[in-house]
Amino acid sequence: MFERSIDSSGLAAALLADPAALIALVAPLADSTVAEAVARLKQEADRHWAINANRSLEIAELIIAIGRLRDDRCHSAMGMMARGDALKLLGRIEEGWQALGQAGDLFLQCGDEVGWARTRIGRVGISVDLNRVAEALADAEQARAILARHGMHEKRLVLDLNTAVVYGQLGEDRQALAQFHAALEIAISLGAAGQQWLGPLQTNIGLIYEALGDFRMASAYHERAHAFFAERDETSSLATTELNLARIAGAQGHYRRALDLLHGAHDRMVAEQMPIEAAHVSRQVVECYLLLNRYAEARDLAQQVIAAFRDFGLSYEEALSLLQLASAEAELGNSSAALAALDEAERVFAALDTPTWSATTRLRRGRIALRQGDIATARRESAAAAACFESAQQQVTYATASMLQGQAAFAGGDLAGAIRGAAAALRIARQANVPPLRYTSHLLLGRVAEASGDDTRAARRYRAAAATIERVQRSLTMTLRPGFLEDKGEALRALIGLYLRTGRPEQAFESLERTKSQVLLGHLANREQLRWAYDDPRSRALIDELNRLREEHQWFYRLAHQQPAGEESRPGAHTPEQALREVAGRERRMRAITEQLYLRGGERSAAGQASSPPLREIQRSIDDETLLIEFYNDGAQLWAFALDGARLTVHALPATVAEVDRLLAQLQLNFAAALGAGSAAPLTRTLAGVAQAILQRLYAGLLQPLAERMRGRRRLLVVPFGALHYLPIHLLHSGEEYLIERYEVVVLPAAGLATRRGPRRPSGALALAHSWDGRLPQTTAEARLVGGLFGGQVHCDDAARRAALQAAPTQILHIAAHGEHRLDQPDLSYIQLADGQLYADDLLQQDLSYELVTLSACETGRANVAAGDELIGLGRRVLYAGAGALVVSLWRVADDSTVALMEQLYRALRDGASKAAALRQAQCAAIQGARSLHPAFWGAFQLIGDPGPLSTDSLSMAEKEYEYDNIPATA
């Protein structure tokens, strides 16, 4: 009766719904009905491979229970095979291997050779990680014959697919490719039954073409696979395909696209509870970090990935990650740690008998040897690696080894060998479109040409190398660019050095400006691309998480640095040390989120790219009373370009780089001591004399050689380079007066900025003042001053919130508050407002296209100089957000003296003075009031950007309309 009421399909569904009812359901049924139900359950277990492997394992255990209940070895074998497949997907590969072995034995006991052959399919797939390749491949040959004999073509297809994967892992790519194409032919011949295998096969064929260096074919197959999985909504397979596309994007220099794909794939893997696949994605993120020169992050993440693969028992994957760890450690200067990682990886590859991966370890050893000056070892290891890669037809890795051969040859004085290595690498780099390899090839060929006395050829090679980097960096976000450019300045330095040595100052100047202006003007021309995509659901979720983390971060930051009274004694309170650990953890996550937000902000269109203006255009923007001085540091020698409307001269400066660095350090210590002692302290008067002596030495080394060019000028436009960004150049002292007493001094990040005029805005001001819990009482006075002179909106203390910055820009934005420059993390520099810290990244999310932005807060003008001479800090972010000009402080300023200086500045602006003249008048007034006053107390502020006057005539105070918001009654 019961048997007639339920068929095999219904039985399988009932068992899945209520496994506890197993005995009642199964005991009375006929063998044929149970066998059909078991087959359906096995199909259901297989279906969950890409959905939820834990569910596959649950179904496998149900099948095994049926086998035991019915005392049927065939059912038990089926369940044990399902268990093995599920276990390997869950990372428990040793258990999976054993389960598949037991399943095979049970099938043979049943006389089912096809069942045994099916268990060999899963074993092949995990044989590499368990170092049982020979056994697995031998079994696979027998299984292939069995499956062919019984017409089990689909199962044979899967066996061929897994076998090909193994050949690929062993570096036998041509054999793997042949095996994959054979499997693809079977899939096509099966018609509809073979359709499900097209995506996996296309994915794996793409991987092999990638290993062979044919990125065009690899991308084509991965794109086909992506479309296949997207149509079927197979989330985990989509994530794997995105991982593969990201790897190719990274290899071809598309780092922004690569990281965006990787973050998306990782999110999918985590959501689908696929820890092994998530670890694979993280390993590719490590590779991107290595390519972007973010070696500390690469090392830390590689260590996490290694630990994960070790826990999963995946020794092969662990060894691949050890290679990455070795690269990171080597770049960080930890050669012993790098070699130890290579030793560990090499033992795994040797045991697996994988010649190409063993060759990869030799290539990495060769790099370390060259860095250590061991040229013979570098040449030996690179030659052995190149021979292996050439034999395996792995083009890109062969090119990489050839490049190292060329570099080692050049280091040993073998110019012909250097040319051979670099030329071979360049040919393949062009074919495969691998920008880093193209860059190093052109650079080496340029060095060889210069060493051979062929300056024309050398310049052409250096220009080609620099152009390669320019093309890549255009698509990078500001979070990615500094690291990427860290080791890409050699070609530019070599080119500028060649032009200076051969008496071509115009070409040297334009080459220097090309990099500095391109980044700056590119950001200014594409400000919308710097804004986060608030309308994107994923970005919105990230922003919500970021805001929560910032609130927690601010709380712990205050605990760490300003422990509230009685906090330590409160039960459960954090100590400053514990709070610092909490801060560090949140800062890591905050930086990761902001990077993802920039990645998701959209690619900058090619049409929006800004080119650096030519020399003649810059000259046309300079009037007769102005001289532009641009500094350059080639690593040893300091240079100054002096430019006016008529001519350009270049000057080798007498000050050495080491001497300037030493004087800057002394000056910073002197200023810190003076500010700590106070303006009236006797020590401060002594320090003022010492400071003046230091400033005189800096003047003599940096500006005295330009005295003739500076004579008769009214204004100096100064473009710093490197450490000179930290120099208050307006304070340099001639022995008779400070530079600001003789000239208006304006700082420009790049000479190209001289060609741009600031925006024209309606008259009025927006002033925000936050007294930082009463510690800066004069901030309100500053805000009232600006509002009184120019009208507009004034928001003080509780009303000084970030939302106020959403107002339409007028002439002036004035923010008077506490600020802090984070030397360790410049992106986390901030200005303290009532509703939290206004970070550098927050500034980019606002329209700050005011004619003048004044950040009257401590250290707002400080910044970190990154590669490419790009500054990271609050001031540069304000410029990127559209400000025409910027007044910022270089160090912590006294609250009371700042009010007096700001009053002088704004009254001069109201009366029609230019911004440059107004700041000069304000600082000169401070000097005249107390000639002996230490410059630390009046010279903190500098002007960056457009030096001209405000665009409209200011009205008298009586004619202004202004509104104060939440000003304390005592103000």
mmCIF file of N, CA and C in Angstrom, residues 359 363 380-392 394 397-403 405:
data_model
loop_
_atom_site.group_PDB
_atom_site.id
_atom_site.type_symbol
_atom_site.label_atom_id
_atom_site.label_comp_id
_atom_site.label_asym_id
_atom_site.label_seq_id
_atom_site.Cartn_x
_atom_site.Cartn_y
_atom_site.Cartn_z
ATOM 1 N N ALA A 359 61.532 26.076 -11.783
ATOM 2 C CA ALA A 359 62.251 27.137 -12.500
ATOM 3 C C ALA A 359 61.835 28.516 -11.980
ATOM 4 N N LEU A 363 64.173 31.525 -10.673
ATOM 5 C CA LEU A 363 64.096 32.900 -11.165
ATOM 6 C C LEU A 363 64.048 33.875 -9.995
ATOM 7 N N ARG A 380 73.323 32.652 -13.681
ATOM 8 C CA ARG A 380 73.127 31.197 -13.729
ATOM 9 C C ARG A 380 71.655 30.828 -13.522
ATOM 10 N N GLU A 381 71.046 31.397 -12.503
ATOM 11 C CA GLU A 381 69.664 31.037 -12.188
ATOM 12 C C GLU A 381 68.702 31.516 -13.274
ATOM 13 N N SER A 382 68.914 32.715 -13.794
ATOM 14 C CA SER A 382 68.017 33.233 -14.829
ATOM 15 C C SER A 382 68.159 32.442 -16.124
ATOM 16 N N ALA A 383 69.380 32.007 -16.456
ATOM 17 C CA ALA A 383 69.578 31.214 -17.671
ATOM 18 C C ALA A 383 68.872 29.864 -17.558
ATOM 19 N N ALA A 384 68.984 29.223 -16.392
ATOM 20 C CA ALA A 384 68.321 27.928 -16.197
ATOM 21 C C ALA A 384 66.805 28.084 -16.267
ATOM 22 N N ALA A 385 66.290 29.136 -15.652
ATOM 23 C CA ALA A 385 64.849 29.363 -15.682
ATOM 24 C C ALA A 385 64.378 29.648 -17.098
ATOM 25 N N ALA A 386 65.127 30.465 -17.828
ATOM 26 C CA ALA A 386 64.729 30.814 -19.195
ATOM 27 C C ALA A 386 64.670 29.576 -20.074
ATOM 28 N N ALA A 387 65.646 28.695 -19.934
ATOM 29 C CA ALA A 387 65.659 27.476 -20.744
ATOM 30 C C ALA A 387 64.432 26.612 -20.459
ATOM 31 N N CYS A 388 64.065 26.497 -19.204
ATOM 32 C CA CYS A 388 62.898 25.692 -18.833
ATOM 33 C C CYS A 388 61.606 26.313 -19.377
ATOM 34 N N PHE A 389 61.451 27.630 -19.219
ATOM 35 C CA PHE A 389 60.231 28.292 -19.690
ATOM 36 C C PHE A 389 60.128 28.245 -21.215
ATOM 37 N N GLU A 390 61.270 28.378 -21.881
ATOM 38 C CA GLU A 390 61.247 28.311 -23.348
ATOM 39 C C GLU A 390 60.828 26.923 -23.806
ATOM 40 N N SER A 391 61.339 25.889 -23.144
ATOM 41 C CA SER A 391 60.968 24.524 -23.493
ATOM 42 C C SER A 391 59.479 24.273 -23.277
ATOM 43 N N ALA A 392 58.934 24.873 -22.214
ATOM 44 C CA ALA A 392 57.506 24.693 -21.913
ATOM 45 C C ALA A 392 56.632 25.660 -22.704
ATOM 46 N N GLN A 394 56.187 28.779 -22.297
ATOM 47 C CA GLN A 394 55.546 29.776 -21.438
ATOM 48 C C GLN A 394 56.206 31.122 -21.730
ATOM 49 N N THR A 397 56.692 34.138 -18.857
ATOM 50 C CA THR A 397 57.705 33.804 -17.859
ATOM 51 C C THR A 397 59.085 33.682 -18.506
ATOM 52 N N TYR A 398 59.128 33.206 -19.750
ATOM 53 C CA TYR A 398 60.411 33.182 -20.468
ATOM 54 C C TYR A 398 60.946 34.603 -20.653
ATOM 55 N N ALA A 399 60.050 35.515 -21.016
ATOM 56 C CA ALA A 399 60.467 36.914 -21.190
ATOM 57 C C ALA A 399 60.973 37.498 -19.880
ATOM 58 N N THR A 400 60.315 37.158 -18.776
ATOM 59 C CA THR A 400 60.739 37.663 -17.472
ATOM 60 C C THR A 400 62.134 37.159 -17.126
ATOM 61 N N ALA A 401 62.373 35.884 -17.404
ATOM 62 C CA ALA A 401 63.708 35.329 -17.153
ATOM 63 C C ALA A 401 64.747 35.960 -18.083
ATOM 64 N N SER A 402 64.383 36.202 -19.334
ATOM 65 C CA SER A 402 65.299 36.852 -20.271
ATOM 66 C C SER A 402 65.649 38.263 -19.800
ATOM 67 N N MET A 403 64.641 38.939 -19.243
ATOM 68 C CA MET A 403 64.885 40.282 -18.723
ATOM 69 C C MET A 403 65.912 40.249 -17.603
ATOM 70 N N GLN A 405 68.191 37.992 -17.184
ATOM 71 C CA GLN A 405 69.484 37.711 -17.824
ATOM 72 C C GLN A 405 70.114 39.002 -18.339
#
